[in-house]
Amino acid sequence: MELTTEIKIRKASHSRLHEIDFKHLQFGKHFSDHMLICDFHDEQWHEPIIVPFANLSLSPATLAFHYGQTVFEGMKAFRMFDGRVNIFRMDKHYDRFARSLERMSMAVVPKEIFMEGLKTLVDLDKEWIPQEADCALYLRPFVIATENAFGVKVSSDYRFIIFTAPVPSVYSRPIKVKVETEYIRAAKGGTGFAKCGGNYGGAFYPTQLARQQGYDQLLWTDAAHHRFIEESGMMNVMFVIGDTIVTPPSSDTVLDGVTKDSLLTLATDLEFKVDERPLSLDELENAFRENSIIEAFGVGTAAVVAPIRTININNTDFHLPEHSHENLSHKLKQRLERIRTGQEEDLYNWCHVV
Ligand code: COI
C-alpha cells in the first residue's frame, strides 16, 4: 500500500511532558503524548492516523487475547549532539517485524506505513527524547489480531500501533545469569526467531524460578539436548574467550538481534576477532576453568550492553573479572553510542535522521 497523503494527526490537547522526571526514568513506565494506529480489515491496510496516547477499547472476544497472535518490535530514537534526531536501523527492524508477522500468520504492515509512521510520530514527540547518557526514546511498533471472534482461527483483522517511551537502559549494573537446562525457550521449527508475545510469556516462569535463587536472567540452551548456549533472557549473548568474541549464530531459535549485528560489525571493523558459532556448555565451563574467558555480556535494544558478572552452570557459580572501561563490550558500546549521537561518522547508514 502507498501512502497518498501525509499521515493525519489529531494532537493531544495538552502535553504530559512536564510530568516526567528525566533524571529518574524507569524502563517501560512513561509514554509520550501520541501513538499511531492503523487498521487492517477487508483484506487491506487502511490510512494510519496519529492520535493522543490513550487506552484501547476492545471486545473480550478479540482474538489477540486468546491465541497469541501478537508481534512487536523494540527500537530506539536518539537525540544527536547537534540537536537533530535519528531513528536507529529502521530497515533491519522492519525486516524482522515482517518475518515475525509472517511466521504468526498475521497481516504484514507495509514498509511505507512502518517507516513514515515512525518518522512522523518521532518528529511529533521529539521533545520526549531524553538527553541523558544511556537514555533514549524507545519505539514500540506492534500488531495484534483484532477480529472479534473466539473460534480458533487466523484473524481476519489486525491493528498496528506504535507508541514511544523515554527510557534508560534496562540493566544499570552487571547481572547474574543461570544456565537453564530444564525448561526451554525455543525449539527448532518453532517461533524462537520471531518477536511474538508468547516467546516472552513462556519464559517468565523459569525466569521467576531463577530470580528466586538470586539470578537476574537465564542463559537459554538448545531444546534438544541443553548442550549449546542460545540467548540470555531477552537478549543475545556474547563471550570474549581469549582474543575472540564468540556468539551463537542467529537461527530459528535465536533472535536475529539488531544490536548484536551492529556490535559485531563494529568489532570486525575494529579488527577484533569475531566467531559466530555454536558454543557448548562444556566449552564455556572449560573456558572458566582455564581462565580464558574474559567477558560475557547480553546485547539487545533495551539493554544495549549488559555485562554479566556471574554464570551458574549446573549449580556452580563461575565469576567473571570485574567489568571496567577497558572491556571490549564497553568500547563497542561507546562506539555505537557515538555513532547514534552523531559524534562519529555513520559509515553504515544506520541512522535515519528525522
Ligand atoms: C530488546 O531488547 O530487543 C527488546 O525488545 C526488549 C524488550 C522485550 C523489553
XYZ file of C-alpha atoms and ligand atoms in Angstrom:
363
model
C 0.000 0.000 0.000
C 1.242 3.516 -0.799
C 0.500 6.472 1.418
C -1.235 9.008 -0.789
C -1.135 11.918 1.653
C 0.702 12.868 4.811
C -0.282 10.902 7.899
C -3.242 12.567 9.657
C -2.515 13.846 13.149
C -5.017 14.522 15.932
C -2.964 16.336 18.524
C -3.213 15.934 22.293
C -4.913 18.952 23.873
C -2.081 19.253 26.409
C 1.324 17.615 26.764
C 2.245 15.400 29.735
C 5.937 16.099 29.175
C 6.319 18.285 32.290
C 5.169 15.335 34.469
C 8.296 13.311 33.630
C 11.474 13.395 35.709
C 14.031 12.635 33.006
C 16.771 12.202 35.626
C 14.961 9.219 37.180
C 13.370 7.377 34.270
C 12.144 3.837 34.747
C 12.056 1.424 31.823
C 8.559 0.930 30.427
C 6.702 3.271 32.769
C 6.365 6.559 30.844
C 4.638 7.112 27.498
C 4.888 10.095 25.222
C 1.896 12.138 24.096
C 0.866 10.380 20.885
C 0.526 6.982 19.221
C -0.069 5.797 15.681
C -2.930 3.483 14.798
C -3.522 1.689 11.522
C -6.144 -0.995 10.913
C -6.267 -3.979 8.573
C -9.684 -5.228 7.566
C -11.459 -6.235 4.350
C -8.097 -7.667 3.251
C -6.278 -4.351 3.241
C -4.444 -1.842 5.376
C -6.239 1.481 5.802
C -4.937 5.018 6.334
C -2.869 5.391 9.518
C -3.669 8.162 11.982
C -1.738 9.637 14.898
C -3.857 10.302 17.980
C -3.259 11.152 21.655
C -1.855 8.187 23.636
C -4.882 6.508 25.219
C -6.369 3.185 26.274
C -7.894 0.922 23.646
C -11.438 -0.319 23.669
C -11.627 -3.951 22.521
C -14.147 -6.752 22.787
C -13.221 -9.508 25.278
C -13.529 -11.874 22.296
C -10.712 -10.107 20.424
C -8.531 -12.906 19.043
C -5.217 -11.478 20.309
C -6.340 -12.123 23.892
C -6.794 -15.825 23.258
C -4.456 -17.482 20.776
C -1.342 -15.349 20.826
C -1.314 -13.510 17.501
C 0.738 -10.579 18.799
C 4.046 -9.383 17.384
C 6.206 -6.434 18.409
C 9.471 -4.687 17.648
C 11.799 -2.852 20.028
C 13.633 0.121 18.526
C 15.170 3.398 19.652
C 15.407 7.037 18.582
C 18.269 9.241 19.769
C 18.962 12.928 20.200
C 22.163 13.747 18.322
C 24.797 16.087 19.719
C 23.781 18.826 17.242
C 20.111 18.606 18.264
C 18.904 16.509 15.332
C 17.006 13.282 15.936
C 17.652 9.862 14.467
C 15.911 6.513 14.423
C 18.316 3.585 14.502
C 18.305 0.871 11.809
C 14.690 1.140 10.669
C 15.188 -1.197 7.697
C 16.605 -4.044 9.728
C 13.878 -3.719 12.331
C 11.248 -3.669 9.597
C 12.620 -6.846 8.006
C 12.487 -8.681 11.325
C 8.994 -7.325 12.043
C 7.789 -8.617 8.673
C 9.384 -12.046 9.311
C 7.736 -12.263 12.740
C 4.312 -11.302 11.343
C 4.602 -13.833 8.561
C 5.539 -16.614 10.999
C 2.468 -15.798 13.092
C 0.193 -15.786 10.007
C -0.564 -12.105 10.558
C -1.021 -9.311 8.021
C 2.364 -7.762 7.232
C 2.439 -3.991 7.745
C 3.542 -2.262 4.520
C 7.052 -0.852 4.820
C 5.926 2.658 3.931
C 3.412 2.791 6.780
C 6.033 1.461 9.205
C 8.756 3.904 8.116
C 6.618 7.017 7.618
C 4.614 6.230 10.737
C 7.738 6.050 12.889
C 9.279 9.183 11.394
C 6.100 11.264 11.769
C 5.454 10.057 15.319
C 9.052 10.570 16.485
C 9.166 14.021 14.917
C 5.902 14.982 16.627
C 7.066 13.794 20.073
C 10.755 14.639 19.709
C 10.763 16.678 22.923
C 10.314 13.342 24.694
C 13.743 12.080 23.618
C 15.943 12.099 26.717
C 19.261 13.942 26.545
C 20.762 11.990 29.457
C 23.562 9.465 28.828
C 22.376 5.878 28.253
C 18.780 7.059 27.696
C 16.716 7.054 24.503
C 13.195 7.173 23.156
C 12.094 3.539 22.941
C 9.793 2.844 19.981
C 7.303 0.038 20.267
C 5.596 -0.889 16.973
C 3.285 -3.875 17.386
C 0.411 -5.685 15.745
C -2.462 -7.503 17.420
C -5.180 -9.701 15.941
C -8.405 -7.738 16.355
C -11.096 -9.911 14.859
C -13.971 -10.064 17.279
C -14.404 -13.851 17.375
C -13.133 -16.567 19.658
C -13.142 -19.584 17.381
C -9.628 -20.942 16.952
C -8.701 -19.314 13.663
C -6.343 -16.938 11.923
C -7.658 -13.426 12.486
C -9.010 -11.531 9.501
C -8.476 -8.123 11.195
C -5.377 -6.536 12.714
C -4.361 -3.321 14.388
C -0.877 -1.844 14.015
C 0.086 0.558 16.791
C 3.262 2.479 17.537
C 3.803 4.204 20.844
C 7.010 5.679 22.191
C 8.540 5.921 25.639
C 11.559 7.696 27.156
C 13.751 5.003 28.750
C 17.050 4.364 30.496
C 18.972 1.171 29.597
C 17.408 -1.818 31.360
C 20.378 -3.046 33.377
C 22.407 -0.452 35.214
C 24.740 -2.962 36.908
C 26.403 -6.254 35.855
C 23.979 -9.169 36.043
C 23.986 -12.759 37.313
C 22.633 -15.399 34.940
C 21.798 -19.068 35.340
C 22.154 -21.648 32.574
C 18.728 -23.249 32.101
C 18.833 -26.986 31.489
C 15.268 -27.997 32.255
C 12.894 -25.528 30.624
C 13.265 -24.297 27.038
C 12.652 -21.017 25.258
C 12.509 -22.192 21.648
C 12.745 -25.373 19.625
C 13.747 -25.947 16.026
C 10.856 -25.216 13.719
C 9.175 -23.069 16.388
C 8.815 -19.315 16.776
C 12.070 -18.511 18.620
C 13.287 -16.123 15.919
C 10.060 -14.115 15.979
C 9.269 -11.292 18.373
C 5.893 -12.723 19.299
C 4.420 -12.266 22.759
C 4.342 -15.993 23.519
C 8.135 -16.267 23.469
C 8.301 -13.815 26.338
C 5.301 -15.120 28.300
C 6.624 -18.687 28.133
C 9.960 -17.571 29.568
C 8.517 -15.895 32.654
C 8.008 -18.976 34.825
C 11.558 -20.420 34.609
C 12.961 -16.887 34.873
C 10.975 -16.334 38.072
C 12.421 -19.559 39.497
C 15.939 -18.317 38.718
C 15.128 -14.921 40.293
C 14.090 -16.662 43.494
C 17.585 -18.170 43.524
C 19.199 -14.738 43.154
C 19.793 -14.578 39.392
C 18.684 -11.744 37.105
C 18.190 -13.752 33.938
C 18.554 -17.161 32.332
C 21.026 -18.348 29.753
C 18.896 -20.472 27.471
C 20.235 -23.675 25.950
C 19.101 -25.678 22.919
C 15.819 -27.525 23.364
C 17.029 -30.917 22.107
C 19.995 -31.598 24.416
C 20.638 -28.482 26.541
C 24.225 -28.576 25.271
C 24.556 -25.287 23.421
C 24.058 -21.686 24.552
C 21.339 -19.752 22.721
C 20.304 -16.422 24.280
C 20.292 -14.668 27.614
C 16.821 -13.744 28.819
C 15.501 -11.294 26.262
C 18.955 -10.556 24.800
C 21.546 -12.123 22.551
C 24.735 -13.079 24.346
C 28.450 -12.677 23.604
C 31.583 -14.061 25.263
C 35.167 -12.882 24.947
C 37.236 -16.062 25.039
C 40.950 -15.458 24.568
C 41.085 -12.726 21.940
C 37.831 -13.659 20.201
C 34.200 -12.618 20.572
C 32.151 -15.793 20.410
C 28.390 -15.588 19.935
C 25.752 -18.147 18.912
C 24.553 -17.624 15.339
C 21.050 -16.344 14.621
C 18.801 -19.281 13.752
C 15.174 -20.287 14.017
C 15.673 -20.481 17.788
C 17.846 -17.396 18.302
C 16.565 -13.868 17.683
C 18.299 -12.018 14.859
C 19.380 -9.145 17.096
C 19.872 -5.683 15.614
C 22.197 -4.599 18.430
C 24.080 -7.876 18.054
C 24.559 -7.300 14.337
C 25.648 -3.688 14.940
C 28.215 -4.613 17.595
C 29.628 -7.477 15.514
C 30.005 -5.118 12.550
C 31.837 -2.579 14.708
C 34.023 -5.291 16.279
C 35.011 -6.626 12.848
C 35.836 -3.128 11.593
C 37.966 -2.515 14.688
C 39.799 -5.724 13.749
C 38.658 -7.714 16.746
C 38.226 -11.408 16.048
C 34.583 -12.470 15.822
C 33.373 -16.053 15.750
C 29.642 -16.540 15.276
C 29.264 -20.233 16.035
C 27.590 -22.661 18.413
C 29.135 -22.562 21.890
C 28.665 -25.611 24.095
C 28.269 -25.591 27.856
C 31.350 -27.824 28.080
C 33.422 -25.278 26.200
C 32.095 -22.456 28.367
C 32.872 -24.333 31.557
C 36.393 -25.180 30.292
C 36.965 -21.534 29.433
C 36.223 -20.669 33.072
C 38.461 -23.457 34.383
C 41.323 -22.362 32.105
C 40.733 -18.663 32.865
C 40.443 -17.934 29.146
C 37.027 -16.299 29.399
C 37.443 -12.584 29.891
C 33.976 -11.144 29.391
C 30.367 -12.161 28.903
C 27.554 -9.753 28.090
C 23.990 -9.628 26.878
C 23.159 -7.362 23.946
C 19.781 -6.033 22.884
C 17.861 -2.897 22.042
C 16.629 -2.280 25.560
C 19.855 -3.143 27.393
C 22.323 -2.154 24.660
C 25.136 -3.988 26.526
C 24.503 -5.766 29.833
C 27.760 -7.018 31.378
C 27.456 -10.405 33.096
C 29.314 -10.926 36.379
C 28.301 -14.495 37.252
C 27.187 -17.521 35.257
C 25.712 -20.506 37.044
C 26.408 -23.744 35.164
C 24.893 -26.910 36.634
C 24.718 -25.423 40.144
C 28.215 -23.921 40.172
C 28.677 -20.165 40.087
C 31.500 -19.044 37.793
C 32.584 -15.445 38.197
C 33.866 -13.062 35.553
C 36.520 -10.407 36.103
C 35.074 -7.092 37.264
C 33.656 -5.014 34.435
C 35.819 -1.996 33.537
C 36.109 0.685 30.865
C 38.897 -1.389 29.331
C 36.426 -4.120 28.426
C 35.719 -4.797 24.800
C 31.990 -4.592 25.476
C 32.420 -1.117 26.919
C 34.478 0.049 23.939
C 31.970 -1.334 21.442
C 29.053 0.231 23.297
C 30.837 3.603 23.406
C 31.467 3.464 19.684
C 27.855 2.570 18.967
C 26.654 5.447 21.144
C 28.990 7.876 19.384
C 27.580 6.833 16.009
C 23.998 7.107 17.208
C 24.577 10.564 18.651
C 26.407 11.756 15.540
C 29.794 12.159 17.242
C 31.299 9.609 14.864
C 30.587 9.201 11.199
C 27.815 6.706 10.419
C 29.637 4.657 7.785
C 26.863 2.105 7.694
C 23.749 4.184 7.012
C 22.247 3.052 10.294
C 20.881 6.414 11.433
C 17.717 7.759 9.826
C 17.706 11.447 10.613
C 14.113 12.603 11.086
C 15.085 -5.813 23.044
O 15.975 -5.532 23.821
O 15.307 -6.075 21.864
C 13.707 -5.831 23.452
O 12.846 -5.767 22.635
C 13.473 -5.933 24.886
C 12.068 -5.808 25.301
C 11.414 -7.141 25.377
C 11.970 -5.004 26.553
